[in-house]
Amino acid sequence: MSLPDSLVLIDVETTGANPLRDRVTEIAVLRIERGELVERWETLVNPECPIPPLIQRLVGITDAMVADAPTFAAVADEVRARLGGAVFVAHNARFDYGFIRSEFARIEQTFDAPVLCTVKLSRALYPEHHRHGLDALIERHGFTCGARHRAMGDTEVLWQFARLVTDSFAPDVLARAVERAMKRPARVVELPEGVLEGLPESPGLYYLYGDNDQLLYLGRSACLRARVMEHFAPGVKGKDAELAQRVRRVDWEESAGELTATLREAELLRRRCPQYNRAASGADVFGLQYVPGRKRPPILQRVPLAGSDPAAWGDVHGTFRTKKEADNLLRELAQAYQLCLRRLGLEGGNEGPCSAHVAKRCAGVCAGKESAAAHDERLLGALGAVKLRPWPWAGAVIVAERCPHSGSEAWHMFDRWCLLGSADSPQALEALRAELPPRRFDLDIYRILVRWLAADGNRERVTPLAA
């Protein structure tokens, strides 16, 4: 035998993924002694709180099923006896271990055991494969599972995996893999057991809190678990290390997709202003519009954009939050296209050549060496590179997202780069369609949508409202 002599294969079902706030609803244990199954035990557990409907649909454990089940406090002694003196073995083991520890902590008891994670063991033994979740193991190795997402069904898969690796690998190879799988990852800071492991591999937002529950950082990711673990990985330095040291609590919310998460992040950053996030940009946004026929400079006027309807703009060039941003762009264009600083409003005075013409960087509209029409035609050509993108559709469109992991759905309605509204149910979507809000331009939304549409395959997910 190269697996430890005494093993308890365990799986818990829960009301959610956070061991600090969610509760256990089912426990299953298979005890293995020297390679032989010697004990089988399972029980439903009353979590003393409602089970979310999404979890009920996913797992199949309802509030009615656990209403008369014992609480964890009632079975705590039995759980401890069945787990005692053995290695705690589970798939993504720190998740299950964290929940068991948290349940004991709620009744003011401690629990400790050596932990073996079968996800890590699979990675060590089968490095040629990328997926090591329970579904991947079932498919790859032809395991049978009588009840997926139920505690005993999933635990029996672990027993099949334990027998497979014992028969398939030399004892010394398996022993080294077990040693690697039981080694706890080094982290910059210690958080409650199972918190990071409970993070889903799905898109969403995460929140890092410090002392007194102060929100330190808000982030988003297409894979919450991988991104949050990066914050606490060995080797983080500087401000990232300082942030990790200050974190006392991690929370998260799954999203229907990346666009949903990005829109939600933009909203929350403005509202909550976490300390370690970049400060949200100001709300005032303007563009530049050419005024034809104007003889005296400047020939460009500012057009307020924030909160306005793009249908009323006409030709608008660029989006700027400050005068300095706009002036910097115009200076770059002036140098590249020999434009007049005075005609662009970047230099005062009404007569004589501008300083750029003196330096031979202006073609000379200010000195009578070219016509205003020729100068302005060159300016408009240069501004074409920063003209706001045309809206690709005839009217409003809907983007639908659905997360396979959580089952959550979202619908977002846009028109001329403006977010008209979002819905989390078909009923809410119909209400939104029945009474469309007015278009109000938001630069952050514009940039989010432009980036999202540029990604492969996303444009095909857009449905015109008429359809």
PDB file of N, CA and C in Angstrom, residues 288 300 302 320 322-348 354-357 359 361-362 375 379 382-383 386:
ATOM      1  N   LEU A 288     -15.463  66.417 -29.427  1.00  0.00           N
ATOM      2  CA  LEU A 288     -15.142  67.588 -30.236  1.00  0.00           C
ATOM      3  C   LEU A 288     -15.940  67.544 -31.533  1.00  0.00           C
ATOM      4  N   LEU A 300     -13.184  74.050 -33.431  1.00  0.00           N
ATOM      5  CA  LEU A 300     -13.756  72.870 -32.796  1.00  0.00           C
ATOM      6  C   LEU A 300     -14.471  73.303 -31.522  1.00  0.00           C
ATOM      7  N   ARG A 302     -16.711  71.979 -27.979  1.00  0.00           N
ATOM      8  CA  ARG A 302     -16.962  70.837 -27.107  1.00  0.00           C
ATOM      9  C   ARG A 302     -18.449  70.504 -27.096  1.00  0.00           C
ATOM     10  N   PHE A 320     -13.484  62.619 -24.123  1.00  0.00           N
ATOM     11  CA  PHE A 320     -12.500  63.192 -23.211  1.00  0.00           C
ATOM     12  C   PHE A 320     -13.161  63.514 -21.876  1.00  0.00           C
ATOM     13  N   THR A 322     -11.224  65.454 -19.595  1.00  0.00           N
ATOM     14  CA  THR A 322     -10.623  66.732 -19.198  1.00  0.00           C
ATOM     15  C   THR A 322     -10.165  67.505 -20.434  1.00  0.00           C
ATOM     16  N   LYS A 323     -10.025  68.820 -20.275  1.00  0.00           N
ATOM     17  CA  LYS A 323      -9.510  69.662 -21.359  1.00  0.00           C
ATOM     18  C   LYS A 323      -8.094  69.234 -21.738  1.00  0.00           C
ATOM     19  N   LYS A 324      -7.318  68.824 -20.743  1.00  0.00           N
ATOM     20  CA  LYS A 324      -5.941  68.409 -21.010  1.00  0.00           C
ATOM     21  C   LYS A 324      -5.895  67.209 -21.949  1.00  0.00           C
ATOM     22  N   GLU A 325      -6.805  66.253 -21.751  1.00  0.00           N
ATOM     23  CA  GLU A 325      -6.848  65.082 -22.653  1.00  0.00           C
ATOM     24  C   GLU A 325      -7.086  65.527 -24.087  1.00  0.00           C
ATOM     25  N   ALA A 326      -8.074  66.413 -24.279  1.00  0.00           N
ATOM     26  CA  ALA A 326      -8.394  66.872 -25.630  1.00  0.00           C
ATOM     27  C   ALA A 326      -7.236  67.658 -26.234  1.00  0.00           C
ATOM     28  N   ASP A 327      -6.641  68.553 -25.449  1.00  0.00           N
ATOM     29  CA  ASP A 327      -5.525  69.370 -25.963  1.00  0.00           C
ATOM     30  C   ASP A 327      -4.329  68.499 -26.342  1.00  0.00           C
ATOM     31  N   ASN A 328      -4.060  67.467 -25.549  1.00  0.00           N
ATOM     32  CA  ASN A 328      -2.927  66.585 -25.869  1.00  0.00           C
ATOM     33  C   ASN A 328      -3.143  65.884 -27.204  1.00  0.00           C
ATOM     34  N   LEU A 329      -4.374  65.418 -27.437  1.00  0.00           N
ATOM     35  CA  LEU A 329      -4.651  64.773 -28.726  1.00  0.00           C
ATOM     36  C   LEU A 329      -4.469  65.762 -29.869  1.00  0.00           C
ATOM     37  N   LEU A 330      -5.008  66.958 -29.723  1.00  0.00           N
ATOM     38  CA  LEU A 330      -4.912  67.938 -30.804  1.00  0.00           C
ATOM     39  C   LEU A 330      -3.464  68.320 -31.074  1.00  0.00           C
ATOM     40  N   ARG A 331      -2.646  68.405 -30.050  1.00  0.00           N
ATOM     41  CA  ARG A 331      -1.223  68.713 -30.260  1.00  0.00           C
ATOM     42  C   ARG A 331      -0.532  67.592 -31.051  1.00  0.00           C
ATOM     43  N   GLU A 332      -0.881  66.349 -30.731  1.00  0.00           N
ATOM     44  CA  GLU A 332      -0.309  65.230 -31.477  1.00  0.00           C
ATOM     45  C   GLU A 332      -0.729  65.282 -32.944  1.00  0.00           C
ATOM     46  N   LEU A 333      -2.009  65.581 -33.203  1.00  0.00           N
ATOM     47  CA  LEU A 333      -2.494  65.666 -34.586  1.00  0.00           C
ATOM     48  C   LEU A 333      -1.860  66.852 -35.310  1.00  0.00           C
ATOM     49  N   ALA A 334      -1.706  67.958 -34.592  1.00  0.00           N
ATOM     50  CA  ALA A 334      -1.107  69.144 -35.215  1.00  0.00           C
ATOM     51  C   ALA A 334       0.306  68.851 -35.693  1.00  0.00           C
ATOM     52  N   GLN A 335       1.068  68.137 -34.865  1.00  0.00           N
ATOM     53  CA  GLN A 335       2.448  67.836 -35.243  1.00  0.00           C
ATOM     54  C   GLN A 335       2.495  66.841 -36.387  1.00  0.00           C
ATOM     55  N   ALA A 336       1.607  65.867 -36.387  1.00  0.00           N
ATOM     56  CA  ALA A 336       1.634  64.825 -37.417  1.00  0.00           C
ATOM     57  C   ALA A 336       1.101  65.319 -38.760  1.00  0.00           C
ATOM     58  N   TYR A 337       0.168  66.288 -38.746  1.00  0.00           N
ATOM     59  CA  TYR A 337      -0.500  66.701 -39.996  1.00  0.00           C
ATOM     60  C   TYR A 337      -0.276  68.175 -40.328  1.00  0.00           C
ATOM     61  N   GLN A 338       0.695  68.815 -39.684  1.00  0.00           N
ATOM     62  CA  GLN A 338       1.041  70.214 -39.959  1.00  0.00           C
ATOM     63  C   GLN A 338      -0.171  71.129 -39.810  1.00  0.00           C
ATOM     64  N   LEU A 339      -0.851  70.975 -38.697  1.00  0.00           N
ATOM     65  CA  LEU A 339      -2.036  71.790 -38.427  1.00  0.00           C
ATOM     66  C   LEU A 339      -1.661  73.022 -37.616  1.00  0.00           C
ATOM     67  N   CYS A 340      -2.519  74.016 -37.647  1.00  0.00           N
ATOM     68  CA  CYS A 340      -2.258  75.293 -36.999  1.00  0.00           C
ATOM     69  C   CYS A 340      -2.726  75.266 -35.542  1.00  0.00           C
ATOM     70  N   LEU A 341      -1.818  75.565 -34.610  1.00  0.00           N
ATOM     71  CA  LEU A 341      -2.172  75.571 -33.197  1.00  0.00           C
ATOM     72  C   LEU A 341      -3.215  76.628 -32.880  1.00  0.00           C
ATOM     73  N   ARG A 342      -3.135  77.776 -33.568  1.00  0.00           N
ATOM     74  CA  ARG A 342      -4.089  78.837 -33.278  1.00  0.00           C
ATOM     75  C   ARG A 342      -5.482  78.460 -33.783  1.00  0.00           C
ATOM     76  N   ARG A 343      -5.559  77.902 -34.966  1.00  0.00           N
ATOM     77  CA  ARG A 343      -6.870  77.535 -35.515  1.00  0.00           C
ATOM     78  C   ARG A 343      -7.520  76.419 -34.690  1.00  0.00           C
ATOM     79  N   LEU A 344      -6.694  75.597 -34.038  1.00  0.00           N
ATOM     80  CA  LEU A 344      -7.216  74.535 -33.191  1.00  0.00           C
ATOM     81  C   LEU A 344      -7.573  75.028 -31.792  1.00  0.00           C
ATOM     82  N   GLY A 345      -7.274  76.309 -31.508  1.00  0.00           N
ATOM     83  CA  GLY A 345      -7.591  76.847 -30.193  1.00  0.00           C
ATOM     84  C   GLY A 345      -6.549  76.527 -29.144  1.00  0.00           C
ATOM     85  N   LEU A 346      -5.366  76.090 -29.545  1.00  0.00           N
ATOM     86  CA  LEU A 346      -4.311  75.731 -28.601  1.00  0.00           C
ATOM     87  C   LEU A 346      -3.348  76.890 -28.341  1.00  0.00           C
ATOM     88  N   GLU A 347      -3.525  77.975 -29.079  1.00  0.00           N
ATOM     89  CA  GLU A 347      -2.615  79.111 -28.926  1.00  0.00           C
ATOM     90  C   GLU A 347      -3.405  80.393 -29.159  1.00  0.00           C
ATOM     91  N   GLY A 348      -3.152  81.424 -28.360  1.00  0.00           N
ATOM     92  CA  GLY A 348      -3.870  82.685 -28.479  1.00  0.00           C
ATOM     93  C   GLY A 348      -3.366  83.539 -29.627  1.00  0.00           C
ATOM     94  N   CYS A 354       1.478  81.234 -36.328  1.00  0.00           N
ATOM     95  CA  CYS A 354       1.504  80.581 -35.012  1.00  0.00           C
ATOM     96  C   CYS A 354       2.916  80.057 -34.742  1.00  0.00           C
ATOM     97  N   SER A 355       3.165  79.659 -33.520  1.00  0.00           N
ATOM     98  CA  SER A 355       4.508  79.206 -33.145  1.00  0.00           C
ATOM     99  C   SER A 355       4.893  77.943 -33.902  1.00  0.00           C
ATOM    100  N   ALA A 356       3.919  77.115 -34.243  1.00  0.00           N
ATOM    101  CA  ALA A 356       4.236  75.897 -34.991  1.00  0.00           C
ATOM    102  C   ALA A 356       4.704  76.239 -36.403  1.00  0.00           C
ATOM    103  N   HIS A 357       4.113  77.295 -37.022  1.00  0.00           N
ATOM    104  CA  HIS A 357       4.554  77.690 -38.365  1.00  0.00           C
ATOM    105  C   HIS A 357       5.975  78.247 -38.308  1.00  0.00           C
ATOM    106  N   ALA A 359       8.198  77.318 -36.322  1.00  0.00           N
ATOM    107  CA  ALA A 359       9.073  76.143 -36.170  1.00  0.00           C
ATOM    108  C   ALA A 359       8.965  75.185 -37.353  1.00  0.00           C
ATOM    109  N   ARG A 361       6.359  73.585 -38.462  1.00  0.00           N
ATOM    110  CA  ARG A 361       5.525  72.398 -38.216  1.00  0.00           C
ATOM    111  C   ARG A 361       4.057  72.663 -38.548  1.00  0.00           C
ATOM    112  N   CYS A 362       3.765  73.842 -39.115  1.00  0.00           N
ATOM    113  CA  CYS A 362       2.403  74.190 -39.531  1.00  0.00           C
ATOM    114  C   CYS A 362       2.461  74.594 -40.999  1.00  0.00           C
ATOM    115  N   HIS A 375      -6.807  73.321 -44.879  1.00  0.00           N
ATOM    116  CA  HIS A 375      -6.382  72.986 -43.511  1.00  0.00           C
ATOM    117  C   HIS A 375      -7.438  72.130 -42.802  1.00  0.00           C
ATOM    118  N   LEU A 379      -7.569  68.363 -41.171  1.00  0.00           N
ATOM    119  CA  LEU A 379      -7.942  68.150 -39.769  1.00  0.00           C
ATOM    120  C   LEU A 379      -9.027  67.081 -39.646  1.00  0.00           C
ATOM    121  N   ALA A 382      -7.713  63.671 -40.088  1.00  0.00           N
ATOM    122  CA  ALA A 382      -6.981  63.206 -38.908  1.00  0.00           C
ATOM    123  C   ALA A 382      -7.935  62.817 -37.784  1.00  0.00           C
ATOM    124  N   LEU A 383      -8.997  63.606 -37.598  1.00  0.00           N
ATOM    125  CA  LEU A 383      -9.964  63.310 -36.534  1.00  0.00           C
ATOM    126  C   LEU A 383     -10.775  62.049 -36.817  1.00  0.00           C
ATOM    127  N   VAL A 386     -10.364  59.092 -34.520  1.00  0.00           N
ATOM    128  CA  VAL A 386     -10.912  59.081 -33.161  1.00  0.00           C
ATOM    129  C   VAL A 386     -12.422  59.320 -33.157  1.00  0.00           C
TER     130      VAL A 386
END
